[in-house]
PDB file of C-alpha atoms in Angstrom:
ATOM      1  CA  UNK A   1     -17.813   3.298  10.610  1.00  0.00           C
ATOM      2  CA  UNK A   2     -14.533   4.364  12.050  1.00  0.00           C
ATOM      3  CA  UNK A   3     -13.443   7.889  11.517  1.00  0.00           C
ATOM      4  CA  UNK A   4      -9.481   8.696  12.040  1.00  0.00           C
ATOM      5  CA  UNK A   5      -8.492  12.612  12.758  1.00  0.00           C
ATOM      6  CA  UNK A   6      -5.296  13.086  11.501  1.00  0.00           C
ATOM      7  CA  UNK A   7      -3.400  16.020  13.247  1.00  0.00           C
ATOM      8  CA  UNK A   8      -0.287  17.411  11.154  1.00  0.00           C
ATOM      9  CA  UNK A   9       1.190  18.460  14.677  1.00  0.00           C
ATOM     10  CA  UNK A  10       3.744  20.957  14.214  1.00  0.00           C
ATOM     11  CA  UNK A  11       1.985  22.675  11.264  1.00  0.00           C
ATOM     12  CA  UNK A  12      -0.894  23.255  13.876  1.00  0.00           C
ATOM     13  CA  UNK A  13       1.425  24.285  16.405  1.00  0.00           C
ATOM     14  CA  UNK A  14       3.715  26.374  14.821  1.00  0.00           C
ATOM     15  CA  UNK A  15       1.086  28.675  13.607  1.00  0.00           C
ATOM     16  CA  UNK A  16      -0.588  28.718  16.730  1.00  0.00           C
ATOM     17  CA  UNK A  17       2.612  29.894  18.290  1.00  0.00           C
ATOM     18  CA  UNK A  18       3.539  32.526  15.749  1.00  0.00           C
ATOM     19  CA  UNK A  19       0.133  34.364  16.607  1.00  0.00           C
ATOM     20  CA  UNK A  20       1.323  34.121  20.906  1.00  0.00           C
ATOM     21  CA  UNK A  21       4.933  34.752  19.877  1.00  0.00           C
ATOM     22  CA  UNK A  22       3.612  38.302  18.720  1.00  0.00           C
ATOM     23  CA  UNK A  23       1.419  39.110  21.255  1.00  0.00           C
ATOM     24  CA  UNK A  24       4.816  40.703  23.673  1.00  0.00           C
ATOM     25  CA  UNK A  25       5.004  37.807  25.505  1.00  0.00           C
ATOM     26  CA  UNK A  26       7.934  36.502  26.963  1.00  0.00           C
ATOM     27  CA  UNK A  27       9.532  33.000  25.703  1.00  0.00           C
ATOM     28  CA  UNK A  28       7.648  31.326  28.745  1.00  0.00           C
ATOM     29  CA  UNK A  29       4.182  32.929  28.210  1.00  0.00           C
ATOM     30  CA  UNK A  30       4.240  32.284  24.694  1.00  0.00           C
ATOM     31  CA  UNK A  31       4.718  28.684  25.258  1.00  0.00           C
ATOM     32  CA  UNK A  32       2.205  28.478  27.973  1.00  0.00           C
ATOM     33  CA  UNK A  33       0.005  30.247  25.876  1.00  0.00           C
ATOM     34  CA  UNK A  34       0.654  28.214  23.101  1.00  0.00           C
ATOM     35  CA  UNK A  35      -0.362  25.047  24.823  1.00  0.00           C
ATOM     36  CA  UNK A  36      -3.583  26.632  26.183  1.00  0.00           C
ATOM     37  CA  UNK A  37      -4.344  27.282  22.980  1.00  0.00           C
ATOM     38  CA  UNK A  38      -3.415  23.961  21.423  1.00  0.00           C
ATOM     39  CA  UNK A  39      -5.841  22.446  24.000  1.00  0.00           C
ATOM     40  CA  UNK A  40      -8.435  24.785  23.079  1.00  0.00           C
ATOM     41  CA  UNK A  41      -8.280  24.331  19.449  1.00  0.00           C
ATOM     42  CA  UNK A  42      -7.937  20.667  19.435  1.00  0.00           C
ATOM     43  CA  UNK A  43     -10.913  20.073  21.798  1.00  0.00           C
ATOM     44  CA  UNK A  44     -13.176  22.028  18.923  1.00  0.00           C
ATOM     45  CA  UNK A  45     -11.399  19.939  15.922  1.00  0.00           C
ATOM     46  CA  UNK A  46     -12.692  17.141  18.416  1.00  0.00           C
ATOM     47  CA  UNK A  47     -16.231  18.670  18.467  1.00  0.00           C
ATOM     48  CA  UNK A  48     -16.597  19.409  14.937  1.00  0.00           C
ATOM     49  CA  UNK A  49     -15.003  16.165  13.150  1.00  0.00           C
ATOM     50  CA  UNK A  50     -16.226  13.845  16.048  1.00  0.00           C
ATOM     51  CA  UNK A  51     -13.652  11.241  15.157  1.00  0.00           C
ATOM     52  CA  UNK A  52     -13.600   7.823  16.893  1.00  0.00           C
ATOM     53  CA  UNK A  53     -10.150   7.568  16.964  1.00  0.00           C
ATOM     54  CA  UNK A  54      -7.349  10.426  17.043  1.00  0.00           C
ATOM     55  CA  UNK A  55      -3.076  11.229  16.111  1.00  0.00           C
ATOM     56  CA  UNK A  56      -1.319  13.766  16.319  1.00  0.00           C
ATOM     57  CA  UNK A  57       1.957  13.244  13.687  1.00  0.00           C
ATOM     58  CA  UNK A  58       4.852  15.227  14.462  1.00  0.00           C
ATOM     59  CA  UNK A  59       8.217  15.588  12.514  1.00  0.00           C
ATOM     60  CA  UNK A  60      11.395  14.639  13.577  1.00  0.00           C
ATOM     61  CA  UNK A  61      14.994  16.672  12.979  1.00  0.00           C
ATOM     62  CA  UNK A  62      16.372  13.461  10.767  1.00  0.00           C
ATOM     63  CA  UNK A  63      17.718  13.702   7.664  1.00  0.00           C
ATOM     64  CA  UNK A  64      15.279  11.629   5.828  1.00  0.00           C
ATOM     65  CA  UNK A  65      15.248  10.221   2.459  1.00  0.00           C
ATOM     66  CA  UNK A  66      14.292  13.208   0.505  1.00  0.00           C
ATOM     67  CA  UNK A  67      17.556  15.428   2.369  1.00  0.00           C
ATOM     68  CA  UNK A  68      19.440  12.313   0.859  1.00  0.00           C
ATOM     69  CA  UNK A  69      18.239  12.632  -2.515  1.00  0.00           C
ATOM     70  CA  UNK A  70      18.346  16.139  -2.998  1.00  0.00           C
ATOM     71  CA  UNK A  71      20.476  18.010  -0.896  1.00  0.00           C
ATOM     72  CA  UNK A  72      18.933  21.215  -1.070  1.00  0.00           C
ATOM     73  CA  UNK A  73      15.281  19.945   0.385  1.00  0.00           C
ATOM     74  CA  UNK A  74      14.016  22.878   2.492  1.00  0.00           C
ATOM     75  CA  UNK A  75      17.344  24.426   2.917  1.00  0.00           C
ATOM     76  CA  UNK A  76      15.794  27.569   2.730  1.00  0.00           C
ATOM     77  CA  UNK A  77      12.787  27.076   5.466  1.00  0.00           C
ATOM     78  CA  UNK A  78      12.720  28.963   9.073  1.00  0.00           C
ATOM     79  CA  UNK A  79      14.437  27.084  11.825  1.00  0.00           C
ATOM     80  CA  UNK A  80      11.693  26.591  14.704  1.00  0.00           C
ATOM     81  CA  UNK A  81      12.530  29.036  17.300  1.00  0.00           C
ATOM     82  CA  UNK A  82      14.454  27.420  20.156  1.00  0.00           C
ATOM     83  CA  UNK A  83      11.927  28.003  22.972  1.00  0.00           C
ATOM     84  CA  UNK A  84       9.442  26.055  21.173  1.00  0.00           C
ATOM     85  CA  UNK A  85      11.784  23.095  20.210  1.00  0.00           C
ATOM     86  CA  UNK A  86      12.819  23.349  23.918  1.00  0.00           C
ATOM     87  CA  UNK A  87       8.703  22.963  24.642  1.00  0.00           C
ATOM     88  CA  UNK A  88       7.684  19.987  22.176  1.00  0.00           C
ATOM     89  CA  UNK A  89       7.344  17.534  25.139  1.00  0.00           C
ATOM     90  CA  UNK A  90       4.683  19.909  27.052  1.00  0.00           C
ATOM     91  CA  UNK A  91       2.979  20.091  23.502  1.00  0.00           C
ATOM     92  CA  UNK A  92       3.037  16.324  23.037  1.00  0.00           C
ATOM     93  CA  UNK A  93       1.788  16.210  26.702  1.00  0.00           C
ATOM     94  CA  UNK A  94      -1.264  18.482  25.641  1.00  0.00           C
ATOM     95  CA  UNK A  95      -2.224  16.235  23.147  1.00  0.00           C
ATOM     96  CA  UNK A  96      -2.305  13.036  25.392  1.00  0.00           C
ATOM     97  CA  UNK A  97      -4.616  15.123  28.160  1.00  0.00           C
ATOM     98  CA  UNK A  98      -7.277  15.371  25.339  1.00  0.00           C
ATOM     99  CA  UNK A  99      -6.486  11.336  24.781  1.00  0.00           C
ATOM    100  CA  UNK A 100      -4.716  11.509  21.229  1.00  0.00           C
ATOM    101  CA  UNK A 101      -1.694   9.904  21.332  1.00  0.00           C
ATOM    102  CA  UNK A 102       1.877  10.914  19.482  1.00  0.00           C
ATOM    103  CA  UNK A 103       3.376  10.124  16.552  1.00  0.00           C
ATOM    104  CA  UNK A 104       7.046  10.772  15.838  1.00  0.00           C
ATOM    105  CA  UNK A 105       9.614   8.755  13.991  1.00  0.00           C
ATOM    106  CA  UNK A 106      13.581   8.997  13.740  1.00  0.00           C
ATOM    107  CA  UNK A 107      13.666   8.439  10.014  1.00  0.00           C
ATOM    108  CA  UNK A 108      10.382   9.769   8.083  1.00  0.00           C
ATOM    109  CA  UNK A 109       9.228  12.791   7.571  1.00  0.00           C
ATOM    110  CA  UNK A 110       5.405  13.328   8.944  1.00  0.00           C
ATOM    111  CA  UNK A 111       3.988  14.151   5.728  1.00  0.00           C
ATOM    112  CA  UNK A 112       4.925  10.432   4.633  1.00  0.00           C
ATOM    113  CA  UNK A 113       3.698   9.292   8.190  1.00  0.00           C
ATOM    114  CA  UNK A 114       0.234  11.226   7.217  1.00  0.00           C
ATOM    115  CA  UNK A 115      -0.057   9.658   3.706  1.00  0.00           C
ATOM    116  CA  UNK A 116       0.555   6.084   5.236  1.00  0.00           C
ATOM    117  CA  UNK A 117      -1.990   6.538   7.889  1.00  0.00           C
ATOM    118  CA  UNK A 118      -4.439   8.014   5.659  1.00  0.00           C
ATOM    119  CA  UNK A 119      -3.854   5.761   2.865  1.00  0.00           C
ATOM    120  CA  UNK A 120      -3.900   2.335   5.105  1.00  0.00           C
ATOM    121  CA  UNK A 121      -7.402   3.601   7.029  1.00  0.00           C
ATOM    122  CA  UNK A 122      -8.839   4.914   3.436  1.00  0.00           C
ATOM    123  CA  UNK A 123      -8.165   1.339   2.086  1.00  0.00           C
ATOM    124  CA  UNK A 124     -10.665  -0.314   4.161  1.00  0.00           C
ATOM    125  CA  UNK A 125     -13.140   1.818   3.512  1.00  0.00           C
ATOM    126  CA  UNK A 126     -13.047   4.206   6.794  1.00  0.00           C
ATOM    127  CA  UNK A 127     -13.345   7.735   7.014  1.00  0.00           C
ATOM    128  CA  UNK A 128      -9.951  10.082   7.332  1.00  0.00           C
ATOM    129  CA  UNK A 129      -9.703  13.933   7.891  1.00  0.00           C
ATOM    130  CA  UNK A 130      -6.382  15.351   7.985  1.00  0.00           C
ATOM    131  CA  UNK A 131      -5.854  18.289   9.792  1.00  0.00           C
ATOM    132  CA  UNK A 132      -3.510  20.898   7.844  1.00  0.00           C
ATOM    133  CA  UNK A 133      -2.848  23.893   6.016  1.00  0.00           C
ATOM    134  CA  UNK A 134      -0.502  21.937   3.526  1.00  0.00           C
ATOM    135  CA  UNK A 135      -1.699  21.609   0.249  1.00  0.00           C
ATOM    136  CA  UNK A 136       0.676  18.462  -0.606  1.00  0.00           C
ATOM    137  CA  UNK A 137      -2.172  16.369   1.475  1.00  0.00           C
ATOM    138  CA  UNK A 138      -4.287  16.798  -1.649  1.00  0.00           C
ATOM    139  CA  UNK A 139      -2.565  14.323  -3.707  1.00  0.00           C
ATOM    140  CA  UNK A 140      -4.627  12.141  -0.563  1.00  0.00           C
ATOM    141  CA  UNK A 141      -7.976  13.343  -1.928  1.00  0.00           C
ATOM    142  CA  UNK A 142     -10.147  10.491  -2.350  1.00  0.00           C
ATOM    143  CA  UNK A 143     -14.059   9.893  -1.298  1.00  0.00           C
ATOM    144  CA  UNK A 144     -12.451   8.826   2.146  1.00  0.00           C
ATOM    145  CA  UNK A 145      -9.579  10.958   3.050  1.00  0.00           C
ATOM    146  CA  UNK A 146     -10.577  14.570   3.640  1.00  0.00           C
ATOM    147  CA  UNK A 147      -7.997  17.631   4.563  1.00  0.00           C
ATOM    148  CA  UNK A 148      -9.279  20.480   6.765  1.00  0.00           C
ATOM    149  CA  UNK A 149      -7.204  23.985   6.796  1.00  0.00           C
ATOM    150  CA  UNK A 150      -8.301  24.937  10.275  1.00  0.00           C
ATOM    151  CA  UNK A 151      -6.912  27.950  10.096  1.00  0.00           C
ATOM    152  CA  UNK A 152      -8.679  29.109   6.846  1.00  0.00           C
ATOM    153  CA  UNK A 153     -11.742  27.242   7.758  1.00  0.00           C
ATOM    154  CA  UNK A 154     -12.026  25.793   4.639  1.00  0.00           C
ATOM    155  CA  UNK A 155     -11.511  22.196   2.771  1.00  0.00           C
ATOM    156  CA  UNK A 156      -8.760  21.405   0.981  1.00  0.00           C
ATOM    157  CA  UNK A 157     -11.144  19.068  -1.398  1.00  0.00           C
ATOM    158  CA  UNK A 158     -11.378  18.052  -5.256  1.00  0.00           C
ATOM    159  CA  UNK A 159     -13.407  21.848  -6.449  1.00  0.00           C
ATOM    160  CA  UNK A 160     -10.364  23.601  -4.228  1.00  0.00           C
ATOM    161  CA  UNK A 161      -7.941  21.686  -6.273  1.00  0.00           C
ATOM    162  CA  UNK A 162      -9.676  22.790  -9.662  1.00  0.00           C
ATOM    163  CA  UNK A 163     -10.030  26.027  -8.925  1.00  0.00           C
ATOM    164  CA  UNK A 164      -6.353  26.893  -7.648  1.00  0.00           C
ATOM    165  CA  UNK A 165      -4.030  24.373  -9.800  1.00  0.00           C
ATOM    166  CA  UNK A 166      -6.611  23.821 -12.624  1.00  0.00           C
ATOM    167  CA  UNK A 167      -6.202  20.020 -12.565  1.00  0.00           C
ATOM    168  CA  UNK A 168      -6.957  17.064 -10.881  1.00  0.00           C
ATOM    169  CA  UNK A 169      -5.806  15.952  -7.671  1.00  0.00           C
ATOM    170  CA  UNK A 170      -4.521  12.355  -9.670  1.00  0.00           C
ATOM    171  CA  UNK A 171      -2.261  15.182 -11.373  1.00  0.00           C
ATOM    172  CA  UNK A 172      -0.807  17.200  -8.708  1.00  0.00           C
ATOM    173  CA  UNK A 173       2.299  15.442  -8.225  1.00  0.00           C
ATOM    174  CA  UNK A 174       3.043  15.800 -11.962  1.00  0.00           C
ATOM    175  CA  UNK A 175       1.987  19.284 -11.561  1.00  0.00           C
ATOM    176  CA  UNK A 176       4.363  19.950  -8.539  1.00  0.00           C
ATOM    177  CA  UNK A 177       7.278  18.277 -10.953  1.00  0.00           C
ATOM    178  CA  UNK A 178       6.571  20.781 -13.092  1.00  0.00           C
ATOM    179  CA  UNK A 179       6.351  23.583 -11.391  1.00  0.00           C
ATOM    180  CA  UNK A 180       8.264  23.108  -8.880  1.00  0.00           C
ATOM    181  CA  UNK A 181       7.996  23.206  -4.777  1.00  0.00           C
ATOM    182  CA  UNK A 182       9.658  26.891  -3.981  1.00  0.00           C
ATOM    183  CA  UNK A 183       9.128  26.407  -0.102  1.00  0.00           C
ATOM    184  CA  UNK A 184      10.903  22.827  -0.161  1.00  0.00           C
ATOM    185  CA  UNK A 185      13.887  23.735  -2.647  1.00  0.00           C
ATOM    186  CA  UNK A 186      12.300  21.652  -5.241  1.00  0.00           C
ATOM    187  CA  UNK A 187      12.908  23.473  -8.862  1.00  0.00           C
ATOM    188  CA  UNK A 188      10.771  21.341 -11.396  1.00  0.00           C
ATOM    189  CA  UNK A 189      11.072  22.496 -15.427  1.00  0.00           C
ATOM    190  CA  UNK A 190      12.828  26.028 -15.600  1.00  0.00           C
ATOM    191  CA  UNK A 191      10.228  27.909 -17.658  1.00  0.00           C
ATOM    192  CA  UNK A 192       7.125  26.323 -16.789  1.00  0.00           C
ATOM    193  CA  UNK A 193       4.464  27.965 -14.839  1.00  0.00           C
ATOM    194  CA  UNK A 194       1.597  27.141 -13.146  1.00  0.00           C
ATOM    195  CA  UNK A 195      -0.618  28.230 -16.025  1.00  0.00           C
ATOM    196  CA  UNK A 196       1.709  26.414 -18.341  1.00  0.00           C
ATOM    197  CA  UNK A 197       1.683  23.194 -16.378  1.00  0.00           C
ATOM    198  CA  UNK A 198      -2.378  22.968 -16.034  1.00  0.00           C
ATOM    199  CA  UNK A 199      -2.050  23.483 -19.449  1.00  0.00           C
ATOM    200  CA  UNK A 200       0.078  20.963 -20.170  1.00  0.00           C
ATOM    201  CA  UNK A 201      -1.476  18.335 -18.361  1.00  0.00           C
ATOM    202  CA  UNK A 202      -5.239  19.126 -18.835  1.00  0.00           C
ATOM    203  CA  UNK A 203      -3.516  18.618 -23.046  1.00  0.00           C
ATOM    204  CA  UNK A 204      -1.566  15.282 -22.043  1.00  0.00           C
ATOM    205  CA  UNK A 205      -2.673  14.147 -19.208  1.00  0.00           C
ATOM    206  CA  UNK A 206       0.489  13.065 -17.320  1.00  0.00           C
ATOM    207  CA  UNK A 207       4.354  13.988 -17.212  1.00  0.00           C
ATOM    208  CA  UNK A 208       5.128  10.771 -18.702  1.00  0.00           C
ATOM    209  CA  UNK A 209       2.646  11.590 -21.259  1.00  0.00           C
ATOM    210  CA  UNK A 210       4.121  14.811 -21.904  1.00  0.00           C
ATOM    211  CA  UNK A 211       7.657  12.840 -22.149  1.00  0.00           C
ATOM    212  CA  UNK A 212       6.325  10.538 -24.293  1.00  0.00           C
ATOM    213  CA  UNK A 213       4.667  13.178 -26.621  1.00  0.00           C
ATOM    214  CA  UNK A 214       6.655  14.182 -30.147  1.00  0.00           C
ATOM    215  CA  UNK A 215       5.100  17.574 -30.566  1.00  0.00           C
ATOM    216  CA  UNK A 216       7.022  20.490 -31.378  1.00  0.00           C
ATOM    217  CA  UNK A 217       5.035  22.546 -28.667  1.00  0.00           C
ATOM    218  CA  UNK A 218       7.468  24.863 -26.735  1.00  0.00           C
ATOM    219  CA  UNK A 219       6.841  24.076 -23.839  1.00  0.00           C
ATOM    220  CA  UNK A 220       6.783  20.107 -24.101  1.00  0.00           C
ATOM    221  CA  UNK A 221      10.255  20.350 -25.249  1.00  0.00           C
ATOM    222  CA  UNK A 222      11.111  22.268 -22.480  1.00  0.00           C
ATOM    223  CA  UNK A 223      10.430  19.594 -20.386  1.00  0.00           C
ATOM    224  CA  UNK A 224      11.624  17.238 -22.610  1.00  0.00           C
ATOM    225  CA  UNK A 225      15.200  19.183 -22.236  1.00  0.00           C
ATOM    226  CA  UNK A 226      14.440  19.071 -18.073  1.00  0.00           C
ATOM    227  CA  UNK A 227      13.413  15.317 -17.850  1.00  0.00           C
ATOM    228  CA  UNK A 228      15.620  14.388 -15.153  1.00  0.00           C
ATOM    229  CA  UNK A 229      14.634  17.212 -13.065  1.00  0.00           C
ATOM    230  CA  UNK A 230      11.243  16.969 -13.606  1.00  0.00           C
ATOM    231  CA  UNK A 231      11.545  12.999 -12.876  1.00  0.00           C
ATOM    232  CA  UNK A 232      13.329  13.482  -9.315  1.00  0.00           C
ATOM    233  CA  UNK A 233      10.370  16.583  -8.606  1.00  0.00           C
ATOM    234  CA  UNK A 234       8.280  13.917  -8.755  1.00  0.00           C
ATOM    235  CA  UNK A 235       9.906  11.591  -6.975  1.00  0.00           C
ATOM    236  CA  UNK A 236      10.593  14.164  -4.317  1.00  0.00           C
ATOM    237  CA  UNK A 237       7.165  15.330  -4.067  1.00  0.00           C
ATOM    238  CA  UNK A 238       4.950  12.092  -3.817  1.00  0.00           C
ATOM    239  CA  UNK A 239       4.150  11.018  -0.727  1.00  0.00           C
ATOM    240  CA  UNK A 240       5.337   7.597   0.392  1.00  0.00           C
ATOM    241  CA  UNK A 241       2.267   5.485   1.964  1.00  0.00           C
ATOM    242  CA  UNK A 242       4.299   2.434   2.172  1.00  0.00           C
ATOM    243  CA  UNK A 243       5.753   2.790   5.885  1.00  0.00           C
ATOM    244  CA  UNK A 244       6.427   0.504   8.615  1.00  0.00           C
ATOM    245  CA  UNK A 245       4.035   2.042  10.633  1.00  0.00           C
ATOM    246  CA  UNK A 246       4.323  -0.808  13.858  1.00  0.00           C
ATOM    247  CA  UNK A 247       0.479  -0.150  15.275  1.00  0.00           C
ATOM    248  CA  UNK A 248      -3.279  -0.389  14.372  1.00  0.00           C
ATOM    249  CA  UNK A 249      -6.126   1.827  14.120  1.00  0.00           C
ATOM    250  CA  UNK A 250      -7.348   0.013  17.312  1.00  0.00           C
ATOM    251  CA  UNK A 251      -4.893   1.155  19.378  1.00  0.00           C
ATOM    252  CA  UNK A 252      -5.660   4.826  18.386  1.00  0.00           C
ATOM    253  CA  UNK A 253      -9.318   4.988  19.718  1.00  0.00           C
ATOM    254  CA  UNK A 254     -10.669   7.301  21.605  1.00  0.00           C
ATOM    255  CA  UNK A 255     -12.337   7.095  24.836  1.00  0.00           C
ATOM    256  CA  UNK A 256     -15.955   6.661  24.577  1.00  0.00           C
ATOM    257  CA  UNK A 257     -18.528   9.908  25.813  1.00  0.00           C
ATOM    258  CA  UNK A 258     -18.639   9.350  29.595  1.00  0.00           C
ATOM    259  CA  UNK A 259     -14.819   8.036  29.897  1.00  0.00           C
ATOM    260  CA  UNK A 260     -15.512   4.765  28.838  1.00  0.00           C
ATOM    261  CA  UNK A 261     -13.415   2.965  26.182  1.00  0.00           C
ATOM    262  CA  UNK A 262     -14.160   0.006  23.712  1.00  0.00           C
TER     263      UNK A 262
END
């Protein structure tokens, strides 16, 4: 059976060069460093998923379809620091010594790259871990897509899901449109919590449901009064697994142990 590892690039690499950046290096060591350690790191993911094939997805600076829809979409997040925007190509370059080619588009975001990999592998039955610290990916969670928080060592998987949002991971986007997104801008129902939300939908089941429901509960009319918000949260947080993606899981394979290639 085929086994994809699914690298969410510059959430690797960002965190990798936060740790360098504050080690009193200069701009230039840091990035050195940075790749050195990319290499490092990526050669144990390598050894401890054993994937046969291999991506690494980065973003692109586009205004994408979410920016478009709601203005205010990670207005608030920290710019990458110039050096390290100035060093993506070296980075990229890293990746494709180890064999693992790049992924970048001009018009999606690489968290809708992910879910369309993922989803497309998942669907005929193959194995998918996703490498990230980004809990959106569990909306993925399924008995063939896996997420891996390297950084944590721990998995992002269905008893993680229970245990820190107290629902399902079939309810998480509803969740998210309820609570909100505070690192992408995204506001959900003014009011409602996280507690509130589990609540909520561990009671109705969905956010439709909840729309749908007459009670007189507070907090259902709350969201009743925020339906529109709560509608584009939603919108705004599910990943999209429909895109043009333009290659197949063939041509990501890696090379076979001794250099040799199927």
């Amino acid at each position: 059976m085929s086994h994809l590892l699914i690298i969410d690039a510059l959430n690797l690499i960002r965190r990798i060069h936060a740790v360098q950046a504050g080690q009193s290096l200069t701009p230039e060591q840091a990035l050195i460093a940075t790749r050195a350690t990319l290499i490092n790191t990526t050669r144990k993911l390598l050894a401890q998923a054993a994937p046969t094939h291999a991506i690494a997805v980065f973003d692109a600076e586009v205004r994408g379809w979410r920016k478009v829809r709601f203005p205010a979409y990670k207005e608030g997040r920290t710019p990458m620091p110039t050096e390290l925007r100035a060093g993506l190509e070296t980075l990229q370059d890293a990746f494709w010594e180890l064999s693992i080619d790049s992924l970048l588009s001009q018009t999606d975001e690489a968290d809708d790259l992910i879910a369309t990999l993922a989803r497309k592998v998942a669907h005929h039955g193959q194995a998918v871990t996703i490498i990230s610290t980004d809990k959106g990916f569990c909306q993925l969670l399924c008995p063939e897509i896996r997420i891996r928080d390297y950084f944590n060592k721990r998995w992002l998987d269905l008893p993680f899901v229970q245990s820190q949002f107290g629902v399902t991971s079939a309810q998480l986007v509803d969740y998210w449109a309820l609570t909100g997104v505070s690192g992408s801008g995204i506001k959900g129902v003014p009011g409602i919590g996280p507690k509130s939300a589990a609540a909520l939908l561990q009671a109705h089941g969905s956010l439709e449901a909840i729309l749908s429901s007459e009670s007189d509960d507070k907090a259902v009319k709350r969201v009743h009064a925020h339906a529109d918000e709560a509608r584009l949260a939603c919108e705004l947080v599910r990943l999209r697994d429909d895109i043009e993606l333009g290659f197949n899981l063939r041509d990501l394979r890696l090379p076979l142990p001794g250099g040799k290639s199927e």
